C-alpha positions as a Markdown table, in Angstrom:
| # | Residue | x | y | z |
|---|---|---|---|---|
| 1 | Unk | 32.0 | 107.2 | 34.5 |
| 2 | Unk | 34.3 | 104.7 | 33.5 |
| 3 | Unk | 37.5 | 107.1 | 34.0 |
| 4 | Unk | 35.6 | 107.7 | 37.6 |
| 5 | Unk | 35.7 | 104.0 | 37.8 |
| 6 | Unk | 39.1 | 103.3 | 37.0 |
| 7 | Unk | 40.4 | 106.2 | 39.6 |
| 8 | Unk | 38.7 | 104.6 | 42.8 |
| 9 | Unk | 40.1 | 101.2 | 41.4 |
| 10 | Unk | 43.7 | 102.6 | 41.3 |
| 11 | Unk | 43.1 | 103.9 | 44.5 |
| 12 | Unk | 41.5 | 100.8 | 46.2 |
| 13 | Unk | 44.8 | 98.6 | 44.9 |
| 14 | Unk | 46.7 | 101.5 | 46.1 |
| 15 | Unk | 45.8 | 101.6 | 49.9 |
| 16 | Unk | 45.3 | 97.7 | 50.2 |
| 17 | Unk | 49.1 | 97.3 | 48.9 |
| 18 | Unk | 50.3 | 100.0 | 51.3 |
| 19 | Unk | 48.5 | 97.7 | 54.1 |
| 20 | Unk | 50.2 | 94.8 | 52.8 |
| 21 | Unk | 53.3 | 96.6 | 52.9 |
| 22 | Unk | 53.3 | 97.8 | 56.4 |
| 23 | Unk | 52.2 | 94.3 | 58.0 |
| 24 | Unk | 55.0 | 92.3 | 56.2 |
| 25 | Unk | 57.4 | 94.8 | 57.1 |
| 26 | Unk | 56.2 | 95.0 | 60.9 |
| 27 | Unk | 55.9 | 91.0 | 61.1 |
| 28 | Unk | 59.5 | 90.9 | 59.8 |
| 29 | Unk | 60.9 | 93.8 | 61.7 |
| 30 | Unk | 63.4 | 92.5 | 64.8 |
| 31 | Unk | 60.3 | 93.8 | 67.7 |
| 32 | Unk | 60.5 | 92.6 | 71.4 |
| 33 | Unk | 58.9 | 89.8 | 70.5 |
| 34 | Unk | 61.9 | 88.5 | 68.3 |
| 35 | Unk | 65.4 | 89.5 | 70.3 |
| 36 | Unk | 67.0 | 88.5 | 73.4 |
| 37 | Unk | 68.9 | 91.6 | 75.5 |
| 38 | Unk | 71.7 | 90.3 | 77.7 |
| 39 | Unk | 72.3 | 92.9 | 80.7 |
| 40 | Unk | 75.5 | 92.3 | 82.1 |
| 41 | Unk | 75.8 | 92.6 | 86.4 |
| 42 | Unk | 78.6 | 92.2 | 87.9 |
| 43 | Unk | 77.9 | 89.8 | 91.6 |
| 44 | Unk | 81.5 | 89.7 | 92.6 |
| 45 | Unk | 84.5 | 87.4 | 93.3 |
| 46 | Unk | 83.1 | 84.3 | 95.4 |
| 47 | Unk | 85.5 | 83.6 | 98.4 |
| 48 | Unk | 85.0 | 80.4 | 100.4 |
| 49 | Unk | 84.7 | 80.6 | 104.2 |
| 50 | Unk | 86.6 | 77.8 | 105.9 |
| 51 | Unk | 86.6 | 79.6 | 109.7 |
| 52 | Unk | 85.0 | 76.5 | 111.0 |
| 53 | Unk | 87.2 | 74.2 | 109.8 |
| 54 | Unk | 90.1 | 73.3 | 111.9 |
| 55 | Unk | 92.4 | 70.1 | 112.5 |
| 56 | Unk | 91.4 | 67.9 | 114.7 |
| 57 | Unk | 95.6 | 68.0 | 116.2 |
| 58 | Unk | 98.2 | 70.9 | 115.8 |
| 59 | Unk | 100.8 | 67.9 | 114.8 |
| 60 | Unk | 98.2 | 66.4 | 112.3 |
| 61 | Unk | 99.6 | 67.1 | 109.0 |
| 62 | Unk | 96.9 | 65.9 | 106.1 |
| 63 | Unk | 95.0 | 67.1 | 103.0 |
| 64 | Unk | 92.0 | 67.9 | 105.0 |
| 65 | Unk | 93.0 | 69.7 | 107.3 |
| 66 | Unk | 93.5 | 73.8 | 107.5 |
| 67 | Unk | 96.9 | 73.2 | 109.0 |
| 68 | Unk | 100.2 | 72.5 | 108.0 |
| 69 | Unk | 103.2 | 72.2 | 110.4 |
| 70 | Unk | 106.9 | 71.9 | 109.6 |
| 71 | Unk | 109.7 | 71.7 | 111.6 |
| 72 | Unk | 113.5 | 72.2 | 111.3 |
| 73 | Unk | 116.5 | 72.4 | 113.3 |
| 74 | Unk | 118.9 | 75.1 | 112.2 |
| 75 | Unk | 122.3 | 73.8 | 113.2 |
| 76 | Unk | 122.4 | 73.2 | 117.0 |
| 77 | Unk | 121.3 | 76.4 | 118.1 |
| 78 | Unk | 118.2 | 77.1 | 116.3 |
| 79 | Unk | 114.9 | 75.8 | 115.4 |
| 80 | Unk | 112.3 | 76.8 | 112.9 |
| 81 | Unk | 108.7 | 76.0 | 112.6 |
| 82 | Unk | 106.7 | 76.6 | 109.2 |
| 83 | Unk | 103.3 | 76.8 | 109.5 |
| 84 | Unk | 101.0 | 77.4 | 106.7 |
| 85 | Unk | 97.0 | 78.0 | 107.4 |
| 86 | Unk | 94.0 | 78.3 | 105.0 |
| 87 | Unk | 92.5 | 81.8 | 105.8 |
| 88 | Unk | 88.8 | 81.8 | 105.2 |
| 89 | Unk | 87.4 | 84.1 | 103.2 |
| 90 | Unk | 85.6 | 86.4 | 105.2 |
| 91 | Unk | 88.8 | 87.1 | 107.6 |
| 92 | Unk | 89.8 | 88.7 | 103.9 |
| 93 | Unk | 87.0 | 90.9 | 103.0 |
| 94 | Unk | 86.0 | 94.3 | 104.0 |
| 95 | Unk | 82.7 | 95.1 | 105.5 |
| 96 | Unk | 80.8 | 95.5 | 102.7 |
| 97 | Unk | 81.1 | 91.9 | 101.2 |
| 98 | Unk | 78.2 | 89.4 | 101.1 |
| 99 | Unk | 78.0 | 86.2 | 103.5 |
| 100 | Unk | 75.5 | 83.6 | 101.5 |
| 101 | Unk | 74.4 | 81.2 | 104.2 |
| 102 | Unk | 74.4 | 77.7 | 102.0 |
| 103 | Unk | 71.2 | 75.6 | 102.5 |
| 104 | Unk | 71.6 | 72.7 | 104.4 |
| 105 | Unk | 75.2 | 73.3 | 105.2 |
| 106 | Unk | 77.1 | 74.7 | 108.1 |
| 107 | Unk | 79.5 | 76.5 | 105.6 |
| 108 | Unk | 79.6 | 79.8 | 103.7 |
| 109 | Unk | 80.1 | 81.3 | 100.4 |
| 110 | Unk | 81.5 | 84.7 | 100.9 |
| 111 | Unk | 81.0 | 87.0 | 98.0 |
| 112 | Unk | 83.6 | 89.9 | 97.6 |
| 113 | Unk | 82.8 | 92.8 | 95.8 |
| 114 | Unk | 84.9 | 93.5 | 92.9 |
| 115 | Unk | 87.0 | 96.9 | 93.6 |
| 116 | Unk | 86.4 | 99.9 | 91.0 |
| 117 | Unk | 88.1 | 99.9 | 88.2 |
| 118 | Unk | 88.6 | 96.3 | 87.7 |
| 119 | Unk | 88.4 | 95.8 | 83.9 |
| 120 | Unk | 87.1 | 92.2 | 82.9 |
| 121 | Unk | 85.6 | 90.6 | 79.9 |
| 122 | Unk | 82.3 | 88.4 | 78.7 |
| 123 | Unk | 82.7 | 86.5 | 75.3 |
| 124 | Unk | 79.7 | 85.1 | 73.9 |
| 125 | Unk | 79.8 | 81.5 | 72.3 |
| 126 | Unk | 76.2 | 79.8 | 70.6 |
| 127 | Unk | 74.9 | 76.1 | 71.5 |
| 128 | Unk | 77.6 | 74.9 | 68.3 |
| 129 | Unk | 80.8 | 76.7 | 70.1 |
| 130 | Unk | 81.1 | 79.4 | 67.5 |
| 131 | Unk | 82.0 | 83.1 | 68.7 |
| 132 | Unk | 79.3 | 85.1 | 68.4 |
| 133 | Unk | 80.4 | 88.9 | 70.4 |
| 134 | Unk | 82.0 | 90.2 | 73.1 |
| 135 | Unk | 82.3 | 93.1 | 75.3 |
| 136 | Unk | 85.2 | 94.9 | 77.8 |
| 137 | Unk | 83.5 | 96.2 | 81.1 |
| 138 | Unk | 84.7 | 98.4 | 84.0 |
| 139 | Unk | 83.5 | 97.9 | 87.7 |
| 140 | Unk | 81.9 | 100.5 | 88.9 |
| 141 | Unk | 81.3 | 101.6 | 85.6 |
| 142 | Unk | 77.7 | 101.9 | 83.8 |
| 143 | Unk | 78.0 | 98.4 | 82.1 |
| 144 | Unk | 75.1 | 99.8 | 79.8 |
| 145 | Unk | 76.5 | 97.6 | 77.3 |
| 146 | Unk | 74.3 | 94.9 | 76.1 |
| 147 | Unk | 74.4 | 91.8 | 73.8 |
| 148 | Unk | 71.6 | 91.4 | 71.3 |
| 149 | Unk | 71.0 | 87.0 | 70.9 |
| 150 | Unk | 68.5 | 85.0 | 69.5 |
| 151 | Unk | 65.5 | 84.0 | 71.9 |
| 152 | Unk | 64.9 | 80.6 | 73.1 |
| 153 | Unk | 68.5 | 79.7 | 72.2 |
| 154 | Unk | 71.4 | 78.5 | 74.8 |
| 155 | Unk | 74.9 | 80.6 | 74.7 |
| 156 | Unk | 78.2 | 80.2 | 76.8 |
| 157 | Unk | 79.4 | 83.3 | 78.3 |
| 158 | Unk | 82.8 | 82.8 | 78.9 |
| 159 | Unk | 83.9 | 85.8 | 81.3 |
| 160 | Unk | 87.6 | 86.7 | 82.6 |
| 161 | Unk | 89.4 | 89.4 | 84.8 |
| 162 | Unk | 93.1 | 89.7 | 85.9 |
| 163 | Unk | 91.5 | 91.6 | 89.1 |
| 164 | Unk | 93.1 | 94.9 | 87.6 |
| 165 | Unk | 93.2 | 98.2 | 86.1 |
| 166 | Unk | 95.8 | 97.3 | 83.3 |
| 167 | Unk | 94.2 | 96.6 | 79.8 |
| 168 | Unk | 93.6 | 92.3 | 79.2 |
| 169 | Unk | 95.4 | 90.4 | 77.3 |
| 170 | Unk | 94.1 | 89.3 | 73.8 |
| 171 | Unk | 92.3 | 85.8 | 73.2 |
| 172 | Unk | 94.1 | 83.8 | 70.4 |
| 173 | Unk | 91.4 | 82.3 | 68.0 |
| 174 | Unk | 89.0 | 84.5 | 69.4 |
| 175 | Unk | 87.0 | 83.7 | 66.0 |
| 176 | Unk | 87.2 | 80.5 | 65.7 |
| 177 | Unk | 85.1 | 77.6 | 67.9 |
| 178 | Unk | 85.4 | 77.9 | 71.6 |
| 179 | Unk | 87.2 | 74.9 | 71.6 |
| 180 | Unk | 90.3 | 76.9 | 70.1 |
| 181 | Unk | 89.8 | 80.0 | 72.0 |
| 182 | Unk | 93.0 | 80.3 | 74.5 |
| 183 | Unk | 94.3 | 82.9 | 76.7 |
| 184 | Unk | 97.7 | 82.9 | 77.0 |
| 185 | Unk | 99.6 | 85.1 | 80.1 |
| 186 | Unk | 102.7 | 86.2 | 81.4 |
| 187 | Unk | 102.6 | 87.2 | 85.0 |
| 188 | Unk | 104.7 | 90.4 | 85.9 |
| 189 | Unk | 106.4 | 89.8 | 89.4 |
| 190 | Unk | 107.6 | 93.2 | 89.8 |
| 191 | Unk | 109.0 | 94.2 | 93.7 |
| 192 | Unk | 105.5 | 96.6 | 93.9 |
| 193 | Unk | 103.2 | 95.2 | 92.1 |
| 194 | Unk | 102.3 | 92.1 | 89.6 |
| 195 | Unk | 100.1 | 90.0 | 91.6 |
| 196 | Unk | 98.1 | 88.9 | 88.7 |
| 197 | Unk | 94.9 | 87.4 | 90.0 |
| 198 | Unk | 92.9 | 85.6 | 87.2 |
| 199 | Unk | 89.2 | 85.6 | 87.9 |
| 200 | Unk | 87.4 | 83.2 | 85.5 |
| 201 | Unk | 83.8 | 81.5 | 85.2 |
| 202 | Unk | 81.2 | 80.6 | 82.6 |
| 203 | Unk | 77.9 | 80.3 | 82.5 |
| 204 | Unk | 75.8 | 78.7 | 80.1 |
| 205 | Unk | 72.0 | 80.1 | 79.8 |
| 206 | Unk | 69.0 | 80.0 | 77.9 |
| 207 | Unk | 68.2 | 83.6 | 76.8 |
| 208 | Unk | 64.3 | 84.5 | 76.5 |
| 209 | Unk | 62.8 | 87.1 | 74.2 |
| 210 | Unk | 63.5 | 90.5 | 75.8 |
| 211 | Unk | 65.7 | 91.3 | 78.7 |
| 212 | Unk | 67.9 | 89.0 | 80.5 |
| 213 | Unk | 70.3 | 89.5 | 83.4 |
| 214 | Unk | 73.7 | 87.9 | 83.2 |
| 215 | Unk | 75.2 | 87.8 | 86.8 |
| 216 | Unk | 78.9 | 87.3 | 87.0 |
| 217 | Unk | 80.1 | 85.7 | 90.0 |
| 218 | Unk | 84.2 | 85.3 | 89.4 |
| 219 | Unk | 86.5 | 82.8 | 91.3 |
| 220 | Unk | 90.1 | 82.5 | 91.5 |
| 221 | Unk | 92.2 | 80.3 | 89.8 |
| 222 | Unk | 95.7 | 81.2 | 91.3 |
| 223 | Unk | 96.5 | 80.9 | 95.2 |
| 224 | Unk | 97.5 | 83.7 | 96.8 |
| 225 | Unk | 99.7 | 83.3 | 100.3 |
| 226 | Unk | 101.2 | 86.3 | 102.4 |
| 227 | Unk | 104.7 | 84.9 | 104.8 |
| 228 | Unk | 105.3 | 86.2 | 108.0 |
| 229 | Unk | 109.1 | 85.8 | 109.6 |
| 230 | Unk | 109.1 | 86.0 | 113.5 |
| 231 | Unk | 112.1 | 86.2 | 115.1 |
| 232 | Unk | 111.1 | 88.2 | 118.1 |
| 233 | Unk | 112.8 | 85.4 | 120.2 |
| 234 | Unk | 116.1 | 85.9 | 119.0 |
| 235 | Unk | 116.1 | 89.5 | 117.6 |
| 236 | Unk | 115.8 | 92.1 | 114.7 |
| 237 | Unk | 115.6 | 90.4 | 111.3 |
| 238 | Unk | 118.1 | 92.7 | 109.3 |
| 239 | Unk | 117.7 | 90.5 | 105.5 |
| 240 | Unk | 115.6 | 87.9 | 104.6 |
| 241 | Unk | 115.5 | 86.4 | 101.3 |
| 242 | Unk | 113.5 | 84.2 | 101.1 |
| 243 | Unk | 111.7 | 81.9 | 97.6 |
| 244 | Unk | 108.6 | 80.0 | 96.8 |
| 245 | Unk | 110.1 | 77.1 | 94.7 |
| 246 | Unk | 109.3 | 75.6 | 91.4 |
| 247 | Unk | 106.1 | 77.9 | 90.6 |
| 248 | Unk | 104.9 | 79.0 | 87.3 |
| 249 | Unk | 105.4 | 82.7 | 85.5 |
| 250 | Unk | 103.8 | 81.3 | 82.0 |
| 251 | Unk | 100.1 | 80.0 | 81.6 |
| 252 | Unk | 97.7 | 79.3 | 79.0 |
| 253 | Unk | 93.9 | 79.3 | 80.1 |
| 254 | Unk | 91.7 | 77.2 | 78.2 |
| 255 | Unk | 88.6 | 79.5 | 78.1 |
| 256 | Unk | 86.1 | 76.8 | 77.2 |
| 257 | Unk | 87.1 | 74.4 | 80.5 |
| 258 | Unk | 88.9 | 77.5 | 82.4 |
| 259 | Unk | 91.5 | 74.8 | 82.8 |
| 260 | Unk | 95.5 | 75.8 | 83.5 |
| 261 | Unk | 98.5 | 74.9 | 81.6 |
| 262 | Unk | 102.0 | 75.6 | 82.9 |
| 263 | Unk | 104.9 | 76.4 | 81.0 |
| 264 | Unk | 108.3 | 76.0 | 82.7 |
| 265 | Unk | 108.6 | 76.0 | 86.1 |
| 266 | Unk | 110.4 | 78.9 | 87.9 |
| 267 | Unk | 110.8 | 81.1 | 91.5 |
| 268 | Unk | 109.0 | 83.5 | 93.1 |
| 269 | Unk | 110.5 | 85.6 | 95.6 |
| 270 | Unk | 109.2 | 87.0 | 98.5 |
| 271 | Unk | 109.1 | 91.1 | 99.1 |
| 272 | Unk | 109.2 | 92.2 | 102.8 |
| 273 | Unk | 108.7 | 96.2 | 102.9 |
| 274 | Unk | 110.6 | 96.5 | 106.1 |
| 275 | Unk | 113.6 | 95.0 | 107.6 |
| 276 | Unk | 115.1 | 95.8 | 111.0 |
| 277 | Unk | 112.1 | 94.6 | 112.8 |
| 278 | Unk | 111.6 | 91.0 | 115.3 |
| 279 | Unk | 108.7 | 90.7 | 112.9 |
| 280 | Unk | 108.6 | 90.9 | 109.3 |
| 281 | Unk | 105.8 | 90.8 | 106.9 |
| 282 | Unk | 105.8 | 90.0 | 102.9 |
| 283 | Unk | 103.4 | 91.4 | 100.3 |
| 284 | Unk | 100.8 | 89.2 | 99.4 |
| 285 | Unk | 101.4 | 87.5 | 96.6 |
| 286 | Unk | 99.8 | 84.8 | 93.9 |
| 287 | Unk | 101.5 | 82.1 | 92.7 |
| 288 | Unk | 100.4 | 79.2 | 90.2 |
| 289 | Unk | 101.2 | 75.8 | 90.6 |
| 290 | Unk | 99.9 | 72.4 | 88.8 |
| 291 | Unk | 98.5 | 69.4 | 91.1 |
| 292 | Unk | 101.7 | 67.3 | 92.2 |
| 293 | Unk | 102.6 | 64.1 | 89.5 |
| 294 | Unk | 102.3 | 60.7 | 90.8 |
| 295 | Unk | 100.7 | 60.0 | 94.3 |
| 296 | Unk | 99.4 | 62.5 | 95.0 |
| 297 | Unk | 99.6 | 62.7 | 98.9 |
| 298 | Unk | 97.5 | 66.0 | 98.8 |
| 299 | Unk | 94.2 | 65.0 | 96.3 |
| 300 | Unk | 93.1 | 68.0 | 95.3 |
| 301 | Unk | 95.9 | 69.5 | 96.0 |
| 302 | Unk | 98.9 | 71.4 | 94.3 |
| 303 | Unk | 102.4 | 70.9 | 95.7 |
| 304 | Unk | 104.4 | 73.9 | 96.2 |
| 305 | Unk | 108.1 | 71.9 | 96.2 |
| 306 | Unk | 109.7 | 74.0 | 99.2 |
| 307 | Unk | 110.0 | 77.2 | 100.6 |
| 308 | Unk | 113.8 | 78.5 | 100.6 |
| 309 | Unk | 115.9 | 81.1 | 101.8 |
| 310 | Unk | 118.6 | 82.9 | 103.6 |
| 311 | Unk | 117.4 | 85.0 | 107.0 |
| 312 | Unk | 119.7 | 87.2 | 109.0 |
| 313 | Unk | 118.9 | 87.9 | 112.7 |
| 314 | Unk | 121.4 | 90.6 | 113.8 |
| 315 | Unk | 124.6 | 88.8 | 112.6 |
| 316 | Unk | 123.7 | 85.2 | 112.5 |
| 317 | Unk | 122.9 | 84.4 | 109.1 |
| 318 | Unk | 120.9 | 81.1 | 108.5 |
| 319 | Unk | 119.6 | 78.9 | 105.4 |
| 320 | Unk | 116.6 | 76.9 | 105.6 |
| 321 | Unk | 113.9 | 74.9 | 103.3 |
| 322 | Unk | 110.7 | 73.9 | 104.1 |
| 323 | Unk | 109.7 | 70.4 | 102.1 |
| 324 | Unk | 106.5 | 70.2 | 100.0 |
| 325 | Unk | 103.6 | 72.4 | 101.3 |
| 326 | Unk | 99.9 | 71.7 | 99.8 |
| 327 | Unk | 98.1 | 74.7 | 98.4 |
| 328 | Unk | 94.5 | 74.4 | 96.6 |
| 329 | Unk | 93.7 | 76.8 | 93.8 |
| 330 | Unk | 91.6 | 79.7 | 94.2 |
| 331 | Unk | 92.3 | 79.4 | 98.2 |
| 332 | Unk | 94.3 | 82.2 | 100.4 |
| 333 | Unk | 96.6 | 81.1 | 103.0 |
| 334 | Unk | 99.1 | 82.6 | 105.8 |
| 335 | Unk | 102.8 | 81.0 | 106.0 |
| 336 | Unk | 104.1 | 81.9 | 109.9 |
| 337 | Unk | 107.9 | 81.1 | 109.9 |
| 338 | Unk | 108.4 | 81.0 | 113.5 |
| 339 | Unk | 112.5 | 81.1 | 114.6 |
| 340 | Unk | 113.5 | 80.1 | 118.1 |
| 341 | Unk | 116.1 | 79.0 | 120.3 |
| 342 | Unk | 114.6 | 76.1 | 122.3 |
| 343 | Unk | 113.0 | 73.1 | 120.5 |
| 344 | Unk | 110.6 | 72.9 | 123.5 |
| 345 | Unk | 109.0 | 75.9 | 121.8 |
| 346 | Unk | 108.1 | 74.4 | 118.2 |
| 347 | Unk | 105.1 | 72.3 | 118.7 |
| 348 | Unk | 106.5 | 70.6 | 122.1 |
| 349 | Unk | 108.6 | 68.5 | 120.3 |
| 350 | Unk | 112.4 | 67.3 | 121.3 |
| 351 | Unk | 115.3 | 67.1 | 119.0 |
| 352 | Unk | 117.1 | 63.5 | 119.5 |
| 353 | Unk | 120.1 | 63.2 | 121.4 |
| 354 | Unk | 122.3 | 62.1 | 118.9 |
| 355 | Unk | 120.9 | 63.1 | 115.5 |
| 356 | Unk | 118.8 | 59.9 | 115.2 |
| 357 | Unk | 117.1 | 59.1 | 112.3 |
| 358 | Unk | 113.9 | 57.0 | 111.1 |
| 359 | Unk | 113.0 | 56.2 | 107.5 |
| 360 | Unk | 110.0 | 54.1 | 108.1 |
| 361 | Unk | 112.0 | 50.6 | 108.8 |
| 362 | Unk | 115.0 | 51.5 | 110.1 |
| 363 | Unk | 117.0 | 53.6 | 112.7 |
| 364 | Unk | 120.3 | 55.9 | 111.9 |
| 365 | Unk | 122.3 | 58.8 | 112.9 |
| 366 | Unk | 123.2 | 61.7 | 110.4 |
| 367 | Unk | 126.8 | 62.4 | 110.9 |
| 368 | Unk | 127.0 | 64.9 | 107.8 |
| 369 | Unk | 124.6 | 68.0 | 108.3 |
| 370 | Unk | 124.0 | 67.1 | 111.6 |
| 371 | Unk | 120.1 | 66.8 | 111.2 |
| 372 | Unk | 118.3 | 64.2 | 112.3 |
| 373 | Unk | 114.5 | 63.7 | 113.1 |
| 374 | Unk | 111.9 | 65.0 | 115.5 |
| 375 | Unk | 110.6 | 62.6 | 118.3 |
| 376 | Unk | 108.2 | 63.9 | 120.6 |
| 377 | Unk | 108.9 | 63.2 | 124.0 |
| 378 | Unk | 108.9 | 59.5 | 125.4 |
| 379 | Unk | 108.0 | 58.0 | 121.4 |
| 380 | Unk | 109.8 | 55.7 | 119.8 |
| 381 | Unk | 108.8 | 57.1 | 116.1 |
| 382 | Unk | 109.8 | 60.6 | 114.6 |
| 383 | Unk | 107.0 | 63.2 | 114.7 |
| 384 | Unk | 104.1 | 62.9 | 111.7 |
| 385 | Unk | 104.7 | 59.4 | 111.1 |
| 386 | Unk | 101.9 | 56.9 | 112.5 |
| 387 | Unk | 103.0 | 55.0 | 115.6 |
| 388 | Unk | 101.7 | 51.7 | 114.2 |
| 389 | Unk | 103.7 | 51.9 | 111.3 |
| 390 | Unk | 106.8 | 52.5 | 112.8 |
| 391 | Unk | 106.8 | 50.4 | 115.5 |
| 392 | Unk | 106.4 | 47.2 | 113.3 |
| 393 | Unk | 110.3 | 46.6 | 112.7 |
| 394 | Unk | 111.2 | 47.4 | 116.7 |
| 395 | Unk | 108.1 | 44.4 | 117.3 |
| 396 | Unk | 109.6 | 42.3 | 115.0 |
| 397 | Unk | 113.5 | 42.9 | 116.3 |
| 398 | Unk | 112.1 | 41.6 | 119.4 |
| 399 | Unk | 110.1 | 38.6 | 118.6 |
| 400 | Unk | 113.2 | 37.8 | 116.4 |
């Protein structure tokens, strides 16, 4: 009886530590109830639509405005006429991109998709800045990929793209604290290729116990601009080489702020596929460019220093540059270089009798390169400059 005893005691102990056993090790067990998934979906690249926006004049030249005009005489035969636009968006995009209507606004956000193949990245940074994962993705691809976080806790997702198929260049201090994390790139300008086109965002979100959707929506941080030549006035353009000046090759991305440093300023030149023609048209092409130092004339506003070249129509050969023309990061725009033979032709404007000249307070006449400036018919101050202004030192020669 008491061996009887004992057994069913053994036993008893037995089951009840077995129980215990299987409730700690359920209760500490990582269940739904504990983890976070992070499903990664790709939205797209988010284009602005500025169709509606136009300048108010085709001679008003200002930061606001989708419109800049330049104009130059090319000796005493020729005249040129540089004009860059701001292309929205949408006029980019195929049929299958997304227009957002914006709430409240009469503007859009136009939401590109991402072509196939497009390899980007996500790194994963906790609420202290320190890395915590990361994963390499393929549009198009099955993204089934997933990050496995802490519930109820915030995290940076730091996500980049060059917008191509080639493998992405490493993060330095990937490690360390967000802070440190840099991405540091080289663009390849190659005659066919090398538009590198980095697409950066982050997005900082509270993850919840048990699936979460992270939806990427990219924008651009370099500006992209395609030139068109037209000489159909004059004739065939047989060469054209033509630069965008003082634009960067070397930048370092700060992954934390996605903000741009430039390293040493360099050229860009354009690539035309086809000569021979009245009117020629470059490759798109990206370019990076820092805001302009000092006044800036152009808030917001990066300063591409001039557009420069040589251009030969049949056999009269021609060099030109275009002064200072204001580009805004992660915008697209279309430079029209327009070559004629009659001044009346650019913009209505006249070229002075003379070469005369005005600086702002006083009249010349350029004797050297035989340029002078552009007054529009029956003013007394050149063309862009505010008639107020200028006509302050002819009042005052007169009351004097």
């Amino acid at each position: 009886m008491k061996k009887f005893f004992h057994y069913y005691l053994s036993a008893i102990i037995g089951l009840a530590f077995a129980f215990c056993m299987l409730g700690c090790s359920k209760e500490n067990s990582p269940g739904a109830e504990n983890v976070a998934k992070v499903q990664v979906i790709l939205g797209g690249i988010d284009n602005k639509d500025i169709a509606t926006l136009k300048a108010s004049k085709e001679e008003s030249v200002t930061s606001n405005s989708s419109v800049q005009i330049r104009n130059i005489k090319l000796g005493e035969d020729l005249y040129l006429q540089a004009r860059l636009s701001k292309v929205g968006g949408s006029q980019f995009n195929s049929s299958s991109d997304i227009a957002l209507k914006a709430s409240g606004s009469g503007t859009k956000a136009v939401v590109k998709d991402v072509v196939a193949g497009v390899k980007y990245k996500v790194m994963v940074y906790d609420s202290q800045r320190a890395y915590v994962d990361e994963a390499e993705y393929t549009a198009g691809g099955s993204n089934t990929q997933q990050f496995t976080l802490v519930p109820n806790k915030q995290y940076s997702f730091i996500c980049y793209s060059l917008n191509g198929t080639d493998p992405l260049p490493w993060v330095s201090n990937v490690g360390s604290s967000l802070a440190e994390a840099n991405l540091a790139l080289t663009m390849s300008w190659t005659s066919t290729s090398g538009n590198d086109d980095l697409l950066y965002t982050r997005i900082d979100k509270t993850v919840v116990a048990g699936m979460n959707v992270l939806d990427i929506l990219f924008k651009h941080k370099f500006t992209e601009i395609t030139t068109k030549v037209d000489a159909s006035a004059i004739g065939p353009i047989v060469d054209a080489e033509l630069y965008f000046g003082e634009i960067y090759k070397n930048i370092d991305v700060d992954l934390e702020s996605g903000a741009l440093t430039y390293k040493g300023p360099d050229v860009r030149k354009m690539v035309f596929p086809a000569f021979n023609l009245p009117v020629i048209t470059s490759r798109s092409m990206t370019i990076a460019r820092p805001g302009f130092n000092g006044e800036n004339p152009y808030p917001g506003s990066a300063l591409i220093r001039k557009v420069y070249g040589n251009i030969k129509i049949g056999n009269v050969e021609k060099y030109f540059e275009v002064p200072e023309l204001a580009v805004e990061p992660g915008e697209r725009y279309s430079l029209d270089i327009v070559i004629k033979t009659s001044p009346d032709q650019v913009a209505g404007l006249v070229w002075a009798p003379g070469n005369l000249k005005y600086d702002g307070a006083s009249y010349s006449f350029s004797y050297t390169n035989g340029l002078g400036s552009y007054f529009p018919f029956g003013h007394l101050y050149p063309y862009g400059m505010k008639g107020l202004t200028a006509m302050i030192p002819v009042i005052w020669e007169i009351l004097a």
